[in-house]
Short mmCIF file of C-alpha atoms in Angstrom, two decimals:
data_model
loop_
_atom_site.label_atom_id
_atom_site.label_comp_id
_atom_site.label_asym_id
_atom_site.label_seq_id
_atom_site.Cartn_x
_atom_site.Cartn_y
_atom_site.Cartn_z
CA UNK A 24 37.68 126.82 -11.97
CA UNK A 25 40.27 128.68 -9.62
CA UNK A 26 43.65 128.20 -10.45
CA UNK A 27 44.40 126.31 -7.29
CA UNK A 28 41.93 123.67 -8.05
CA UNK A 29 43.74 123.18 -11.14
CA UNK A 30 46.69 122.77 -10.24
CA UNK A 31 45.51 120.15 -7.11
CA UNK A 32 43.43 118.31 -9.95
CA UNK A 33 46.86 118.05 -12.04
CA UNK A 34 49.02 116.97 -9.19
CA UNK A 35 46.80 114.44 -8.11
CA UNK A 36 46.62 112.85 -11.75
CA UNK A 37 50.22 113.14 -12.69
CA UNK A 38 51.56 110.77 -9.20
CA UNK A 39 52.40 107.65 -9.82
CA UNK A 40 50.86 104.31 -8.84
CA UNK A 41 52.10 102.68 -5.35
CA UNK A 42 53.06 99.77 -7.57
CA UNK A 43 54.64 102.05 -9.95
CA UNK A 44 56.92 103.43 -7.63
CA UNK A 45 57.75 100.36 -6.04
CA UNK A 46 58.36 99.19 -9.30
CA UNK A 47 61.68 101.86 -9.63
CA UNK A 48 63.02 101.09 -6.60
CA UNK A 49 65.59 98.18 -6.64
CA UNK A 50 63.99 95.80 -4.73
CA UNK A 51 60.89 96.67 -7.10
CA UNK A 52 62.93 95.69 -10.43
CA UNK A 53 64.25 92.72 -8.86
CA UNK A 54 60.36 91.50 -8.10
CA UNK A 55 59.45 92.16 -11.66
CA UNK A 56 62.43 90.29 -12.88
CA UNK A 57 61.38 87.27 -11.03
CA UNK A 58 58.01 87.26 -11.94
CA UNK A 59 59.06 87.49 -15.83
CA UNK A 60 61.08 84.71 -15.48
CA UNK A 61 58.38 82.61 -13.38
CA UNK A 62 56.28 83.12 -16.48
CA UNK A 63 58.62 81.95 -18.97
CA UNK A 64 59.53 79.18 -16.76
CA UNK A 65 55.91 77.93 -16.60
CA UNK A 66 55.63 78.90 -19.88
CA UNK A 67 58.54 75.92 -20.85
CA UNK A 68 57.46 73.61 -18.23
CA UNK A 69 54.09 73.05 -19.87
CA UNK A 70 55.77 72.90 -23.20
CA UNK A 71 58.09 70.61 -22.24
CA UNK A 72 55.66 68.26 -20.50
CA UNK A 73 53.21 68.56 -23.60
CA UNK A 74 55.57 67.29 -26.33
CA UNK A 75 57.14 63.98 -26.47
CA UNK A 76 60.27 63.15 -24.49
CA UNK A 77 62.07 63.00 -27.42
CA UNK A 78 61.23 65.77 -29.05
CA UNK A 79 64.49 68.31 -29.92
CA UNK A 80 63.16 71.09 -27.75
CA UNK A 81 62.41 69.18 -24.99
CA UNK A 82 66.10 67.55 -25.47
CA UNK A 83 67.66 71.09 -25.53
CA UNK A 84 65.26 72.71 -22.48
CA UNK A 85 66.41 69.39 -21.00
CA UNK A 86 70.15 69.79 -21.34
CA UNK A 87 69.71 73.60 -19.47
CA UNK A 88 67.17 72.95 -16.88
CA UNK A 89 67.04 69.96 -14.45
CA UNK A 90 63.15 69.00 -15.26
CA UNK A 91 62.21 66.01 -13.45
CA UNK A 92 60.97 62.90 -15.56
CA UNK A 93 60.16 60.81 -12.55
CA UNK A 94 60.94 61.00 -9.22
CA UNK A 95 60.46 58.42 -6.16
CA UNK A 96 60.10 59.78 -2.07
CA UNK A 97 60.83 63.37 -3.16
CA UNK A 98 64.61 61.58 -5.18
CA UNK A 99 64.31 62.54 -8.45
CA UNK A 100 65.67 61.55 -12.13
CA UNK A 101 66.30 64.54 -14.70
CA UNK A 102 64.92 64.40 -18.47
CA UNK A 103 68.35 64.35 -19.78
CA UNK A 104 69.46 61.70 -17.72
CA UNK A 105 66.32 59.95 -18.89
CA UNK A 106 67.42 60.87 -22.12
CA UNK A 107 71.38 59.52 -21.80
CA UNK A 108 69.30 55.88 -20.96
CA UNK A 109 66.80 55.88 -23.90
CA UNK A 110 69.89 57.02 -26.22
CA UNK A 111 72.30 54.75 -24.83
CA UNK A 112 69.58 51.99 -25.36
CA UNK A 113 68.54 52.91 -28.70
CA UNK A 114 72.58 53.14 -29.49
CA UNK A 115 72.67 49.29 -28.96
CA UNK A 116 69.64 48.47 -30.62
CA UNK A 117 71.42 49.83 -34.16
CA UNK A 118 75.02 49.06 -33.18
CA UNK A 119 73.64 44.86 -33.05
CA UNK A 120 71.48 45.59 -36.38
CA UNK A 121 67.91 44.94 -34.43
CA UNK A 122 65.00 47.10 -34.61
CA UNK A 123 64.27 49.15 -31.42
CA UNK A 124 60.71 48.53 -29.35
CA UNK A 125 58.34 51.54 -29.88
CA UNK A 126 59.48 54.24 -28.17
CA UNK A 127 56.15 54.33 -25.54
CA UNK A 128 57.29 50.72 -24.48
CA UNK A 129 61.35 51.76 -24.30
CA UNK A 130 60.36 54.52 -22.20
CA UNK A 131 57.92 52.74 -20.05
CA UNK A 132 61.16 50.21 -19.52
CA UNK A 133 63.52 52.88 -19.19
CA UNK A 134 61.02 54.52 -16.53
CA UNK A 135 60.28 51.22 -14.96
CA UNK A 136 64.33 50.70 -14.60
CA UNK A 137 65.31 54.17 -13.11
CA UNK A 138 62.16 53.81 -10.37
CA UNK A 139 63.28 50.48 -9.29
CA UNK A 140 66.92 51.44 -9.08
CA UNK A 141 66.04 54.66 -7.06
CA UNK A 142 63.84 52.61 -4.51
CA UNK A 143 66.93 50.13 -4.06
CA UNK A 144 68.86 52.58 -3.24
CA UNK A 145 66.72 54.11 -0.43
CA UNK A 146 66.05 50.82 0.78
CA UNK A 147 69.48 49.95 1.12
CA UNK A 148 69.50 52.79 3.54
CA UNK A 149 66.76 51.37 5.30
CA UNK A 150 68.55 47.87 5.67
CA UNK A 151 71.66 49.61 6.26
CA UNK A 152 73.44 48.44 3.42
CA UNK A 153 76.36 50.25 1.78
CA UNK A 154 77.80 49.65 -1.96
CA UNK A 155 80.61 47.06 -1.32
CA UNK A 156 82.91 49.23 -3.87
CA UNK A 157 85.64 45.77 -4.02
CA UNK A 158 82.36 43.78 -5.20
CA UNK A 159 81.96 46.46 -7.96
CA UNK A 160 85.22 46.16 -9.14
CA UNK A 161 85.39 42.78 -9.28
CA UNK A 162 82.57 42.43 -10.94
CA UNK A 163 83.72 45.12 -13.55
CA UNK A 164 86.85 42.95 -13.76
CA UNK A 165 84.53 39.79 -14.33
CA UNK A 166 82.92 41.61 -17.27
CA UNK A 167 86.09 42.49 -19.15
CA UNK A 168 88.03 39.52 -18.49
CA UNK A 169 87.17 37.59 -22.12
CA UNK A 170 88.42 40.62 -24.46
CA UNK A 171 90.24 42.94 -21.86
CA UNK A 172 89.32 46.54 -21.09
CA UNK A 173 90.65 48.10 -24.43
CA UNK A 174 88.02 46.27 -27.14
CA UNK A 175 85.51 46.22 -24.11
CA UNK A 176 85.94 50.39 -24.06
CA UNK A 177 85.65 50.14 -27.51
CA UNK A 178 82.49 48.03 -28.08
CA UNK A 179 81.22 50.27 -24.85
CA UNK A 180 81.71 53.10 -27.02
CA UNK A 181 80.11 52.04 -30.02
CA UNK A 182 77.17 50.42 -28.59
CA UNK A 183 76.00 53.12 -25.56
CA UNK A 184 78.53 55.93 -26.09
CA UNK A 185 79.48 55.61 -22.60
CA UNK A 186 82.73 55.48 -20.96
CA UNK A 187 84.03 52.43 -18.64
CA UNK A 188 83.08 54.81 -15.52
CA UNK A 189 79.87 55.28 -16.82
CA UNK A 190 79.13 51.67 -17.76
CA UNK A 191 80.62 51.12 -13.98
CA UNK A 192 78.36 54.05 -12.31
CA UNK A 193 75.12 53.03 -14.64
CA UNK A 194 75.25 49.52 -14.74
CA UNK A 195 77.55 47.48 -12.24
CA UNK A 196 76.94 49.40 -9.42
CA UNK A 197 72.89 49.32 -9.93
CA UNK A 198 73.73 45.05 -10.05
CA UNK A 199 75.84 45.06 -7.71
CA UNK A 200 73.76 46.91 -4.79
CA UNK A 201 71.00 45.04 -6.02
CA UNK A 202 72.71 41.66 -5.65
CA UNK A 203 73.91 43.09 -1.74
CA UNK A 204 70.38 43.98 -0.72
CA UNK A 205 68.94 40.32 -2.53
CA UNK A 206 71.24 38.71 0.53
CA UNK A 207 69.87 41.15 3.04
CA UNK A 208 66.60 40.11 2.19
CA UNK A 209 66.89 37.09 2.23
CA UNK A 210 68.40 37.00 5.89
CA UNK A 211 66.93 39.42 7.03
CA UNK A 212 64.39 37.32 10.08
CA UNK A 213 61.72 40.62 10.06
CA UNK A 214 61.28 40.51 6.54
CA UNK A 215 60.97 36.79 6.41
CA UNK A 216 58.96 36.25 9.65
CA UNK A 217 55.81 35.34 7.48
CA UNK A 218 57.12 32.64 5.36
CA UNK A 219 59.09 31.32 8.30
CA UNK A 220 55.73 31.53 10.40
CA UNK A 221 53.86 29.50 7.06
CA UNK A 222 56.59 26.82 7.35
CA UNK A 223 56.37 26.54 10.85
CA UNK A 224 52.29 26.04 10.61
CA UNK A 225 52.89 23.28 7.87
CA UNK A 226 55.62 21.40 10.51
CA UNK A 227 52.74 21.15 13.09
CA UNK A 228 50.12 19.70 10.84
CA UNK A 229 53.10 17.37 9.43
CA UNK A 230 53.77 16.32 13.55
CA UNK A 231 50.31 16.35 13.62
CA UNK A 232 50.04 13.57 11.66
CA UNK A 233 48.50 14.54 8.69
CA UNK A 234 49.26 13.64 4.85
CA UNK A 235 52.13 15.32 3.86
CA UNK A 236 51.14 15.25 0.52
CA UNK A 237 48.21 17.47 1.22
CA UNK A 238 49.61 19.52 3.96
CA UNK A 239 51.90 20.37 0.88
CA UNK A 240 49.43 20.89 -1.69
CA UNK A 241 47.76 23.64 0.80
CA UNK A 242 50.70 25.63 1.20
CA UNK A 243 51.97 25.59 -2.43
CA UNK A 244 48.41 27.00 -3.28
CA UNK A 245 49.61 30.34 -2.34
CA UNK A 246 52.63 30.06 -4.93
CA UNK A 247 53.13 29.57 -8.60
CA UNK A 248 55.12 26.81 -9.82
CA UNK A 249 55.79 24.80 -6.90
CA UNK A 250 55.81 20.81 -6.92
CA UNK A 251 55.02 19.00 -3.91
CA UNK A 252 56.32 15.04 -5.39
CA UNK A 253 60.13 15.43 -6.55
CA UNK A 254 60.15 11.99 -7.77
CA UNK A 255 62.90 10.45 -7.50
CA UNK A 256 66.51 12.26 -7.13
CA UNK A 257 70.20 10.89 -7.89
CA UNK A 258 71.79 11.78 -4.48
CA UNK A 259 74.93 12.86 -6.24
CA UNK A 260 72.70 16.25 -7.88
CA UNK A 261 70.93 16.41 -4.75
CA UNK A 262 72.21 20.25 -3.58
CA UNK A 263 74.96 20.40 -0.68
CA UNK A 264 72.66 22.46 1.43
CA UNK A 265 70.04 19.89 2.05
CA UNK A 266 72.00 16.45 1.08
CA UNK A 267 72.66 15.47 4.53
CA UNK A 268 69.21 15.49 5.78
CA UNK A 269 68.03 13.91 3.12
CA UNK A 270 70.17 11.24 2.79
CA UNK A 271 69.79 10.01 6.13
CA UNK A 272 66.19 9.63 6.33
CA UNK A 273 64.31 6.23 6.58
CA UNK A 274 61.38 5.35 4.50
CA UNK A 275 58.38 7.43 5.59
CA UNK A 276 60.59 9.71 7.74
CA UNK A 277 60.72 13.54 7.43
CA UNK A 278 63.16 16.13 7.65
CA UNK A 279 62.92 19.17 10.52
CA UNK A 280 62.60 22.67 8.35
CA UNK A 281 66.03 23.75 6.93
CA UNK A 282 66.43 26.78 5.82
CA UNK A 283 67.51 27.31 2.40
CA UNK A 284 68.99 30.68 0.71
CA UNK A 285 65.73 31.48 -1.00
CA UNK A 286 63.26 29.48 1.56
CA UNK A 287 62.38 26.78 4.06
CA UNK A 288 61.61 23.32 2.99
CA UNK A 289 60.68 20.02 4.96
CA UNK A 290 61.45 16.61 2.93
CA UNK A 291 59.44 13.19 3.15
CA UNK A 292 61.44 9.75 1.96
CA UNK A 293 58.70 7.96 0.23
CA UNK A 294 61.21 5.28 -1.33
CA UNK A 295 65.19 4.66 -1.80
CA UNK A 296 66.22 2.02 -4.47
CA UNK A 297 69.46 1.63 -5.77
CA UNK A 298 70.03 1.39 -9.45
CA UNK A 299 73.37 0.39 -10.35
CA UNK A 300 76.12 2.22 -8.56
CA UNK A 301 73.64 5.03 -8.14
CA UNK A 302 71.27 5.89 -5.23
CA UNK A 303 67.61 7.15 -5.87
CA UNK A 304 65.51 8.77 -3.74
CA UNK A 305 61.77 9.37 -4.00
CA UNK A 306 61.19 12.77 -2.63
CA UNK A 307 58.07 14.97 -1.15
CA UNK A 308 58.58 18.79 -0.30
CA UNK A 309 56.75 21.26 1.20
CA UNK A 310 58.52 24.41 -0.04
CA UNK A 311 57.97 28.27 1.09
CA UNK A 312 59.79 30.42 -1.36
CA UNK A 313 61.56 33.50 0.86
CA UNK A 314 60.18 37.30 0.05
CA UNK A 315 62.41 38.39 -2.49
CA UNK A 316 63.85 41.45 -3.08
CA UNK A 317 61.66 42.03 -5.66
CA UNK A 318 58.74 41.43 -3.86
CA UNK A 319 60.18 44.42 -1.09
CA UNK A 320 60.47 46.73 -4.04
CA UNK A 321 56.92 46.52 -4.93
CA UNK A 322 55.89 46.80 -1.40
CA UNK A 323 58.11 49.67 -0.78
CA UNK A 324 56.69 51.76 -3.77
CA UNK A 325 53.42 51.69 -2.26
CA UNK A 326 54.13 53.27 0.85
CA UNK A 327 55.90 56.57 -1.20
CA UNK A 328 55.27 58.98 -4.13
CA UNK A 329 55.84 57.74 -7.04
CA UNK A 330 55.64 60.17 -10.13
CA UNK A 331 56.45 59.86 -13.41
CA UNK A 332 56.36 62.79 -15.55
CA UNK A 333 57.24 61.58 -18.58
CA UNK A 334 55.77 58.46 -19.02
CA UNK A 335 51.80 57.42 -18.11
CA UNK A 336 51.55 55.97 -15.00
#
């Protein structure tokens, strides 16, 4: 072999890989780096999704990285603020001297909690509904008003570990929204038009002529709980928003539909006696419950994502 083969043999053996030499130049290193760290990082996700939630290295990869334990329309939770909830909860569980529920139901609760109280929020949006921050304090005044805000901090502290901004942020702001979008609900004529439409179908079968007692027994059908014969009613308990129209009727008479804060209702007088110095009144209803906001909740969370990572679905 001729020396110049050689030494073309040699050269060609001793240059380095393309991915070599990309791999010394800056924007080579910086590529490696990233992929290393990819690795690890799907390296710890998987461990972190295998083990318990409560498990100590899940609580310390938890505390450094934002890992998602559920999330709701692309808004997600973190593991350690799922993790503040389940210790907060178990905190109050020992402080009162009762035994915690097993830690699958607690965190089925906890997740059950946080995925409601995200898809309030974003349906407050959607209603256009902003936290009344007065009605928070108020109600945070409310709270403390039997033992004043120094024990209350203090019994705060011992039960949850939380501060009073925390309790505010965590708790009375969650109620409080929730109690704001419960009204919107309820008025809200879109969200009610099917109930109102189911009242307004029993009213023209009650016009109609037909027995209000069955007319009523139809429509209660498609709710739990729901009486159609009051029997008979003190006028004096007999609520302020549906008194008047009541107590005016005649024997056999019916009310027009009045609408109620949670529904619609029609009335029939079957009897009025008077006992003593009290007035009776011997009542039929035909009552359509308003969509709660509980029911929109429900509704809501199957139209998005919902994903819970930490819990089993």
């Amino acid at each position: 072999m001729s020396d110049d083969t050689h030494l073309a043999e040699s050269s060609v053996t001793e240059q380095p890989s393309v991915f070599k030499s990309f791999a010394r130049t800056t924007k080579g290193k910086l590529l490696v780096v990233i992929v290393i760290v990819l690795v690890l990082l799907g390296l710890l996700t998987g461990q972190v999704y295998a083990r318990p939630v409560t498990d100590p290295f899940v609580r310390v990869m938890a505390s450094i990285l934002p890992f998602p334990a559920l999330s709701v329309d692309g808004k997600s939770v973190t593991i350690h603020a799922f993790l503040s909830e389940y210790d907060a909860l178990n905190s109050y569980f020992k402080d009162v001297g009762q035994e915690a529920p097993p830690p699958e139901q607690l965190e089925t609760a906890i997740s059950d909690t946080l995925v409601n109280k995200i898809a309030i929020g974003q349906l407050a949006r959607q209603f256009e509904v902003a936290l009344d921050e007065e009605r928070v304090e108020q109600y945070y005044q409310d709270v403390i008003s039997q033992d004043g805000e120094e024990v209350f901090a203090q019994n705060l502290e011992e039960s949850f570990g939380w501060s009073t901004d925390e309790f505010k942020e965590r708790i009375v702001e969650s109620i409080v929204l929730a109690l704001q979008m419960t009204d919107a609900v309820l008025i809200d004529t879109q969200t009610q038009k099917p109930r109102r439409e189911l009242i307004e179908a029993a009213s023209v079968r009650v016009l109609a002529g037909e027995d209000f007692s069955t007319i009523a027994k139809d429509v209660h059908a498609e709710f739990d709980g729901i009486e159609g014969d009051l029997g008979y009613v003190k006028t004096s308990v007999i609520p302020e928003t549906w008194a008047s129209q009541v107590t005016t009727l005649e024997e056999g008479q019916t009310t027009q539909i009045i609408d109620l804060p949670e529904g619609y209702a029609m009335f029939k007088l079957e009897e009025k006696i008077v006992a003593g110095e009290e007035t009776q009144l011997h009542l039929l209803s035909i009552t359509v419950p308003k969509i709660s906001l509980e029911e929109v909740v429900d509704e809501y969370l199957t139209t998005v994502k919902v994903k819970r990572y930490v819990t089993e679905e």
